[in-house]
mmCIF file of C-alpha atoms and ligand atoms in Angstrom:
data_model
loop_
_atom_site.group_PDB
_atom_site.id
_atom_site.type_symbol
_atom_site.label_atom_id
_atom_site.label_comp_id
_atom_site.label_asym_id
_atom_site.label_seq_id
_atom_site.Cartn_x
_atom_site.Cartn_y
_atom_site.Cartn_z
ATOM 1 C CA MET C 1157 60.847 95.064 -87.495
ATOM 2 C CA PRO C 1158 61.744 96.688 -90.835
ATOM 3 C CA SER C 1159 60.798 95.302 -94.248
ATOM 4 C CA SER C 1160 63.255 92.450 -93.824
ATOM 5 C CA ARG C 1161 60.657 90.735 -91.652
ATOM 6 C CA LYS C 1162 59.129 88.645 -94.424
ATOM 7 C CA ARG C 1163 62.404 87.666 -95.950
ATOM 8 C CA ALA C 1164 63.973 86.778 -92.644
ATOM 9 C CA LYS C 1165 61.057 84.461 -92.041
ATOM 10 C CA GLY C 1166 61.775 82.421 -95.152
ATOM 11 C CA LYS C 1167 65.504 82.372 -94.702
ATOM 12 C CA LEU C 1168 65.575 81.368 -91.083
ATOM 13 C CA ARG C 1169 63.407 78.435 -91.961
ATOM 14 C CA LYS C 1170 65.965 77.180 -94.436
ATOM 15 C CA ALA C 1171 68.839 77.431 -92.003
ATOM 16 C CA ARG C 1172 70.331 74.253 -90.661
ATOM 17 C CA SER C 1173 68.408 73.527 -87.548
ATOM 18 C CA THR C 1174 67.722 70.978 -84.905
ATOM 19 C CA ALA C 1175 64.750 69.776 -86.940
ATOM 20 C CA ARG C 1176 64.402 66.067 -86.472
ATOM 21 C CA ALA C 1177 61.662 63.863 -85.237
ATOM 22 C CA VAL C 1178 62.228 63.444 -81.551
ATOM 23 C CA CYS C 1179 61.544 60.134 -79.946
ATOM 24 C CA VAL C 1180 59.543 60.572 -76.799
ATOM 25 C CA ASP C 1181 58.643 57.475 -74.892
ATOM 26 C CA GLU C 1182 56.433 59.280 -72.412
ATOM 27 C CA SER C 1183 52.772 59.625 -73.214
ATOM 28 C CA THR C 1184 52.152 63.194 -72.080
ATOM 29 C CA TRP C 1185 54.246 66.285 -71.510
ATOM 30 C CA MET C 1186 53.504 66.136 -67.798
ATOM 31 C CA ASN C 1187 54.890 62.598 -67.583
ATOM 32 C CA TRP C 1188 57.995 63.848 -69.302
ATOM 33 C CA VAL C 1189 58.372 66.656 -66.751
ATOM 34 C CA GLN C 1190 57.825 64.291 -63.813
ATOM 35 C CA TRP C 1191 59.845 61.454 -65.260
ATOM 36 C CA GLY C 1192 62.878 62.251 -63.093
ATOM 37 C CA THR C 1193 60.996 61.715 -59.874
ATOM 38 C CA ARG C 1194 60.163 58.194 -61.007
ATOM 39 C CA MET C 1195 63.611 57.290 -62.255
ATOM 40 C CA LYS C 1196 65.698 55.048 -60.073
ATOM 41 C CA GLY C 1197 67.653 57.024 -57.536
ATOM 42 C CA ILE C 1198 66.424 60.436 -58.633
ATOM 43 C CA GLN C 1199 63.924 62.220 -56.452
ATOM 44 C CA CYS C 1200 64.048 65.663 -57.944
ATOM 45 C CA SER C 1201 61.714 67.778 -60.048
ATOM 46 C CA HIS C 1202 64.673 69.944 -61.223
ATOM 47 C CA GLY C 1203 62.831 73.125 -60.271
ATOM 48 C CA ALA C 1204 59.761 72.567 -62.469
ATOM 49 C CA ILE C 1205 57.010 74.969 -61.421
ATOM 50 C CA VAL C 1206 53.736 73.144 -60.888
ATOM 51 C CA THR C 1207 51.336 74.098 -63.660
ATOM 52 C CA PRO C 1208 47.933 75.123 -62.336
ATOM 53 C CA SER C 1209 45.446 72.625 -63.745
ATOM 54 C CA SER C 1210 43.124 75.551 -64.414
ATOM 55 C CA ASN C 1211 45.579 76.978 -66.912
ATOM 56 C CA LYS C 1212 44.516 75.603 -70.274
ATOM 57 C CA ASP C 1213 46.957 77.875 -72.123
ATOM 58 C CA ILE C 1214 50.015 76.159 -70.746
ATOM 59 C CA ASP C 1215 48.536 72.688 -71.140
ATOM 60 C CA LEU C 1216 47.622 73.286 -74.793
ATOM 61 C CA PHE C 1217 50.954 74.933 -75.547
ATOM 62 C CA MET C 1218 52.940 72.062 -73.992
ATOM 63 C CA SER C 1219 50.778 69.352 -75.602
ATOM 64 C CA GLU C 1220 51.130 70.863 -79.055
ATOM 65 C CA PHE C 1221 54.844 71.420 -78.540
ATOM 66 C CA VAL C 1222 55.489 67.804 -77.502
ATOM 67 C CA ASP C 1223 53.220 66.432 -80.280
ATOM 68 C CA SER C 1224 55.186 68.429 -82.851
ATOM 69 C CA LEU C 1225 58.462 67.021 -81.569
ATOM 70 C CA ARG C 1226 57.217 63.541 -82.404
ATOM 71 C CA GLN C 1227 56.705 64.543 -86.031
ATOM 72 C CA ASP C 1228 58.912 66.181 -88.608
ATOM 73 C CA PHE C 1229 59.231 69.731 -87.459
ATOM 74 C CA GLU C 1230 61.243 72.865 -87.920
ATOM 75 C CA LEU C 1231 61.816 74.741 -84.719
ATOM 76 C CA SER C 1232 61.507 78.335 -85.909
ATOM 77 C CA SER C 1233 58.263 77.583 -87.802
ATOM 78 C CA LEU C 1234 56.932 75.711 -84.795
ATOM 79 C CA MET C 1235 57.666 78.605 -82.442
ATOM 80 C CA ARG C 1236 56.013 81.082 -84.832
ATOM 81 C CA GLU C 1237 52.918 78.891 -84.965
ATOM 82 C CA LEU C 1238 52.781 78.536 -81.194
ATOM 83 C CA LEU C 1239 53.118 82.299 -80.758
ATOM 84 C CA ILE C 1240 50.071 82.856 -82.956
ATOM 85 C CA LYS C 1241 48.026 80.188 -81.165
ATOM 86 C CA HIS C 1242 49.153 80.853 -77.587
ATOM 87 C CA PRO C 1243 50.331 84.458 -77.312
ATOM 88 C CA ALA C 1244 49.878 84.480 -73.524
ATOM 89 C CA VAL C 1245 52.620 81.904 -73.027
ATOM 90 C CA PHE C 1246 55.024 84.232 -74.814
ATOM 91 C CA ASN C 1247 53.738 87.485 -73.363
ATOM 92 C CA ASN C 1248 52.814 86.664 -69.782
ATOM 93 C CA ASN C 1249 55.833 86.406 -67.468
ATOM 94 C CA ASP C 1250 54.342 83.785 -65.144
ATOM 95 C CA GLU C 1251 53.125 81.555 -67.957
ATOM 96 C CA ARG C 1252 56.414 81.784 -69.805
ATOM 97 C CA LYS C 1253 58.405 81.003 -66.652
ATOM 98 C CA THR C 1254 56.225 77.994 -65.913
ATOM 99 C CA VAL C 1255 56.686 76.703 -69.465
ATOM 100 C CA THR C 1256 60.464 77.177 -69.427
ATOM 101 C CA SER C 1257 60.718 75.486 -66.010
ATOM 102 C CA ASN C 1258 58.860 72.495 -67.483
ATOM 103 C CA MET C 1259 61.170 72.438 -70.480
ATOM 104 C CA LEU C 1260 64.235 72.621 -68.216
ATOM 105 C CA ALA C 1261 63.011 69.607 -66.234
ATOM 106 C CA MET C 1262 62.270 67.699 -69.456
ATOM 107 C CA GLY C 1263 65.742 68.388 -70.869
ATOM 108 C CA THR C 1264 67.397 67.456 -67.586
ATOM 109 C CA ASN C 1265 65.503 64.150 -67.515
ATOM 110 C CA ASP C 1266 66.614 63.496 -71.075
ATOM 111 C CA LEU C 1267 70.250 64.090 -70.234
ATOM 112 C CA LEU C 1268 69.933 61.700 -67.291
ATOM 113 C CA ARG C 1269 68.933 58.806 -69.554
ATOM 114 C CA GLU C 1270 70.861 55.537 -69.545
ATOM 115 C CA LYS C 1271 73.991 55.408 -71.718
ATOM 116 C CA ASN C 1272 72.428 53.560 -74.687
ATOM 117 C CA ASP C 1273 69.637 56.138 -74.794
ATOM 118 C CA ARG C 1274 71.941 59.109 -74.529
ATOM 119 C CA LYS C 1275 71.887 60.096 -78.217
ATOM 120 C CA ILE C 1276 68.113 60.561 -78.244
ATOM 121 C CA GLY C 1277 68.365 62.284 -74.881
ATOM 122 C CA THR C 1278 70.904 64.792 -76.158
ATOM 123 C CA ASP C 1279 68.848 65.457 -79.302
ATOM 124 C CA ASN C 1280 65.739 66.113 -77.215
ATOM 125 C CA ALA C 1281 67.670 68.296 -74.786
ATOM 126 C CA ASN C 1282 69.079 70.374 -77.671
ATOM 127 C CA VAL C 1283 65.620 71.121 -79.044
ATOM 128 C CA LEU C 1284 64.358 72.027 -75.569
ATOM 129 C CA ALA C 1285 67.359 74.277 -74.933
ATOM 130 C CA CYS C 1286 66.770 76.156 -78.199
ATOM 131 C CA SER C 1287 63.064 76.561 -77.430
ATOM 132 C CA ILE C 1288 63.908 77.991 -74.004
ATOM 133 C CA LEU C 1289 66.361 80.425 -75.593
ATOM 134 C CA ILE C 1290 63.752 81.637 -78.073
ATOM 135 C CA LEU C 1291 61.195 82.160 -75.286
ATOM 136 C CA GLU C 1292 63.760 84.021 -73.170
ATOM 137 C CA HIS C 1293 64.715 86.313 -76.032
ATOM 138 C CA TYR C 1294 61.060 86.937 -76.751
ATOM 139 C CA ALA C 1295 60.636 88.167 -73.183
ATOM 140 C CA GLU C 1296 63.391 90.651 -73.871
ATOM 141 C CA THR C 1297 62.553 91.819 -77.409
ATOM 142 C CA ASN C 1298 58.852 91.122 -77.976
ATOM 143 C CA ASP C 1299 59.737 90.240 -81.554
ATOM 144 C CA ILE C 1300 59.887 86.685 -82.880
ATOM 145 C CA ASN C 1301 62.391 87.397 -85.688
ATOM 146 C CA ALA C 1302 64.769 89.090 -83.281
ATOM 147 C CA SER C 1303 64.298 86.218 -80.815
ATOM 148 C CA LEU C 1304 65.164 83.623 -83.442
ATOM 149 C CA TYR C 1305 68.197 85.629 -84.493
ATOM 150 C CA LEU C 1306 69.461 86.227 -80.952
ATOM 151 C CA ALA C 1307 68.963 82.562 -80.030
ATOM 152 C CA TYR C 1308 70.872 81.371 -83.089
ATOM 153 C CA PRO C 1309 74.540 81.569 -82.004
ATOM 154 C CA LYS C 1310 73.928 79.557 -78.846
ATOM 155 C CA LYS C 1311 71.631 77.212 -80.764
ATOM 156 C CA ARG C 1312 74.463 76.681 -83.250
ATOM 157 C CA ASP C 1313 76.950 75.914 -80.462
ATOM 158 C CA ILE C 1314 74.521 73.516 -78.793
ATOM 159 C CA ASP C 1315 73.672 71.763 -82.095
ATOM 160 C CA ASP C 1316 77.323 71.307 -82.980
ATOM 161 C CA GLY C 1317 78.829 70.911 -79.530
ATOM 162 C CA GLY C 1318 77.332 67.558 -78.519
ATOM 163 C CA GLU C 1319 76.519 66.429 -75.022
ATOM 164 C CA ARG C 1320 78.988 68.820 -73.401
ATOM 165 C CA GLU C 1321 77.094 71.916 -74.562
ATOM 166 C CA ALA C 1322 73.681 70.512 -73.647
ATOM 167 C CA LEU C 1323 74.929 69.595 -70.167
ATOM 168 C CA ARG C 1324 76.394 73.059 -69.759
ATOM 169 C CA PHE C 1325 73.124 74.735 -70.750
ATOM 170 C CA PHE C 1326 70.894 72.735 -68.411
ATOM 171 C CA SER C 1327 73.256 72.434 -65.446
ATOM 172 C CA LYS C 1328 73.637 76.219 -65.360
ATOM 173 C CA ARG C 1329 69.888 76.843 -65.472
ATOM 174 C CA ILE C 1330 68.439 74.281 -63.091
ATOM 175 C CA SER C 1331 68.402 74.998 -59.360
ATOM 176 C CA CYS C 1332 69.449 71.460 -58.370
ATOM 177 C CA THR C 1333 72.777 69.642 -58.753
ATOM 178 C CA CYS C 1334 71.442 66.657 -60.749
ATOM 179 C CA LEU C 1335 73.705 67.303 -63.759
ATOM 180 C CA ASP C 1336 76.825 68.568 -61.984
ATOM 181 C CA ILE C 1337 78.816 65.320 -62.074
ATOM 182 C CA MET C 1338 77.918 64.567 -65.700
ATOM 183 C CA TYR C 1339 78.847 68.091 -66.774
ATOM 184 C CA ALA C 1340 82.174 67.957 -64.922
ATOM 185 C CA GLN C 1341 82.965 64.640 -66.644
ATOM 186 C CA ALA C 1342 81.957 65.943 -70.074
ATOM 187 C CA LYS C 1343 84.078 69.058 -69.558
ATOM 188 C CA SER C 1344 87.152 67.009 -68.828
ATOM 189 C CA LYS C 1345 86.559 64.483 -71.634
ATOM 190 C CA GLN C 1346 84.984 66.444 -74.492
ATOM 191 C CA ARG C 1347 86.546 69.429 -76.237
ATOM 192 C CA LYS C 1348 84.638 72.596 -77.082
ATOM 193 C CA VAL C 1349 83.912 72.004 -80.739
ATOM 194 C CA GLY C 1350 82.076 73.736 -83.549
ATOM 195 C CA ARG C 1351 81.284 73.036 -87.187
ATOM 196 C CA CYS C 1352 82.538 74.856 -90.272
ATOM 197 C CA TYR C 1353 79.552 75.859 -92.431
ATOM 198 C CA GLY C 1354 81.716 75.414 -95.540
ATOM 199 C CA CYS C 1355 83.382 72.006 -95.314
ATOM 200 C CA GLU C 1356 80.994 70.806 -92.545
ATOM 201 C CA LYS C 1357 83.924 69.410 -90.567
ATOM 202 C CA THR C 1358 84.282 69.725 -86.824
ATOM 203 C CA PHE C 1359 87.010 71.899 -85.299
ATOM 204 C CA LYS C 1360 88.101 73.229 -81.954
ATOM 205 C CA ARG C 1361 85.605 76.064 -81.547
ATOM 206 C CA SER C 1362 88.152 78.766 -80.790
ATOM 207 C CA THR C 1363 89.774 78.244 -84.204
ATOM 208 C CA LEU C 1364 86.602 79.049 -86.172
ATOM 209 C CA GLU C 1365 85.966 82.544 -87.535
ATOM 210 C CA VAL C 1366 82.454 83.936 -87.647
ATOM 211 C CA CYS C 1367 80.978 85.732 -90.709
ATOM 212 C CA SER C 1368 81.324 89.464 -90.117
ATOM 213 C CA GLY C 1369 77.896 90.170 -91.656
ATOM 214 C CA CYS C 1370 75.481 87.964 -89.737
ATOM 215 C CA ARG C 1371 77.832 86.785 -86.941
ATOM 216 C CA ILE C 1372 76.174 83.388 -87.181
ATOM 217 C CA CYS C 1373 77.914 81.186 -89.757
ATOM 218 C CA GLN C 1374 81.427 80.161 -88.842
ATOM 219 C CA TYR C 1375 84.293 78.868 -90.950
ATOM 220 C CA CYS C 1376 87.599 77.080 -90.547
ATOM 221 C CA ARG C 1377 89.320 79.140 -93.278
ATOM 222 C CA GLU C 1378 88.685 81.851 -95.847
ATOM 223 C CA ASP C 1379 88.348 79.364 -98.695
ATOM 224 C CA CYS C 1380 85.418 77.700 -96.954
ATOM 225 C CA GLN C 1381 83.738 81.063 -96.430
ATOM 226 C CA ARG C 1382 84.249 82.015 -100.093
ATOM 227 C CA GLN C 1383 82.823 78.704 -101.312
ATOM 228 C CA HIS C 1384 79.813 78.953 -99.003
ATOM 229 C CA TRP C 1385 79.032 82.575 -99.882
ATOM 230 C CA PRO C 1386 76.677 81.940 -102.851
ATOM 231 C CA ILE C 1387 74.544 79.714 -100.603
ATOM 232 C CA HIS C 1388 74.841 81.959 -97.574
ATOM 233 C CA LYS C 1389 74.365 85.374 -99.232
ATOM 234 C CA GLY C 1390 70.567 85.495 -98.874
ATOM 235 C CA ASP C 1391 70.556 84.313 -95.245
ATOM 236 C CA CYS C 1392 73.397 86.647 -94.399
ATOM 237 C CA ASP C 1393 71.458 89.601 -95.783
ATOM 238 C CA SER C 1394 68.294 88.812 -93.771
ATOM 239 C CA TRP C 1395 70.221 88.025 -90.618
ATOM 240 C CA SER C 1396 72.292 91.191 -90.934
ATOM 241 C CA LYS C 1397 69.055 93.195 -91.072
ATOM 242 C CA CYS C 1398 67.808 91.389 -87.956
ATOM 243 C CA ARG C 1399 71.125 92.192 -86.341
ATOM 244 C CA ALA C 1400 70.900 95.885 -87.292
ATOM 245 C CA TRP C 1401 67.398 96.035 -85.788
ATOM 246 C CA CYS C 1402 68.666 94.403 -82.561
ATOM 247 C CA ILE C 1403 71.520 96.931 -82.372
ATOM 248 C CA ASP C 1404 69.129 99.859 -83.004
ATOM 249 C CA TYR C 1405 66.915 98.758 -80.152
ATOM 250 C CA GLY C 1406 69.820 98.010 -77.820
ATOM 251 C CA PHE C 1407 69.405 94.218 -77.724
ATOM 252 C CA ILE C 1408 72.945 93.809 -79.017
ATOM 253 C CA LEU C 1409 75.606 96.117 -77.642
ATOM 254 C CA GLU C 1410 78.332 97.015 -80.076
HETATM 255 ZN ZN1 LIG B 1933 67.279 67.832 -60.128
HETATM 256 ZN ZN1 LIG B 1934 85.865 74.547 -93.486
HETATM 257 ZN ZN1 LIG B 1935 76.892 85.860 -92.810
#
């Protein structure tokens, strides 16, 4: 990573994110993973890979991750911290796959919550989806800044797209059909929406235009982009440098 590394770190932290205290009513991460098998009518582990009890790395990583979700947290800072503490989970293919399979099962269980619990479920699922994306991009790039940058557009769409986007993410990644009906219903009922970073209003996603510098922030019209520019300038600069690095190393094809 070029000299933009430090700056990108600060700026990404400030970006609007999924940061919110997540309500988890399960006592341990393993209960959360196995929750589905205990829920009425669902006898499925959603493809979660059984974690070897001898693997302390994964257990510590998952425990710290779930504990952080219960507090005020910021996802990119949390992932940076976890990378420093548990590098093997990021660097070892088997460990990373086990962790992401756990996270997929957790998110799926959250989306399968009862209707009155659905808001919390979707919030949890969004955070899990973004964490999975960051881990997947790390496998590809070996660089945390690049991973955060590459995960951002989908993270943005999931954050702003409601239940439909979360259902899409998880139903496409799990090996079972547990979310198929819910996703089909959401697709027919909910439009593909996105948020303008200027006026903060929600629009049909296809009508939004993305900033040509960072390709992350999107706007409903030029006025909104112009008004947002003083706030966005710094982020745009750091993100554009991340983007240039990703293009140089072939992680983004232009
Ligand atoms: Zn399932
Ligand atoms: Zn706007
Ligand atoms: Zn920009």
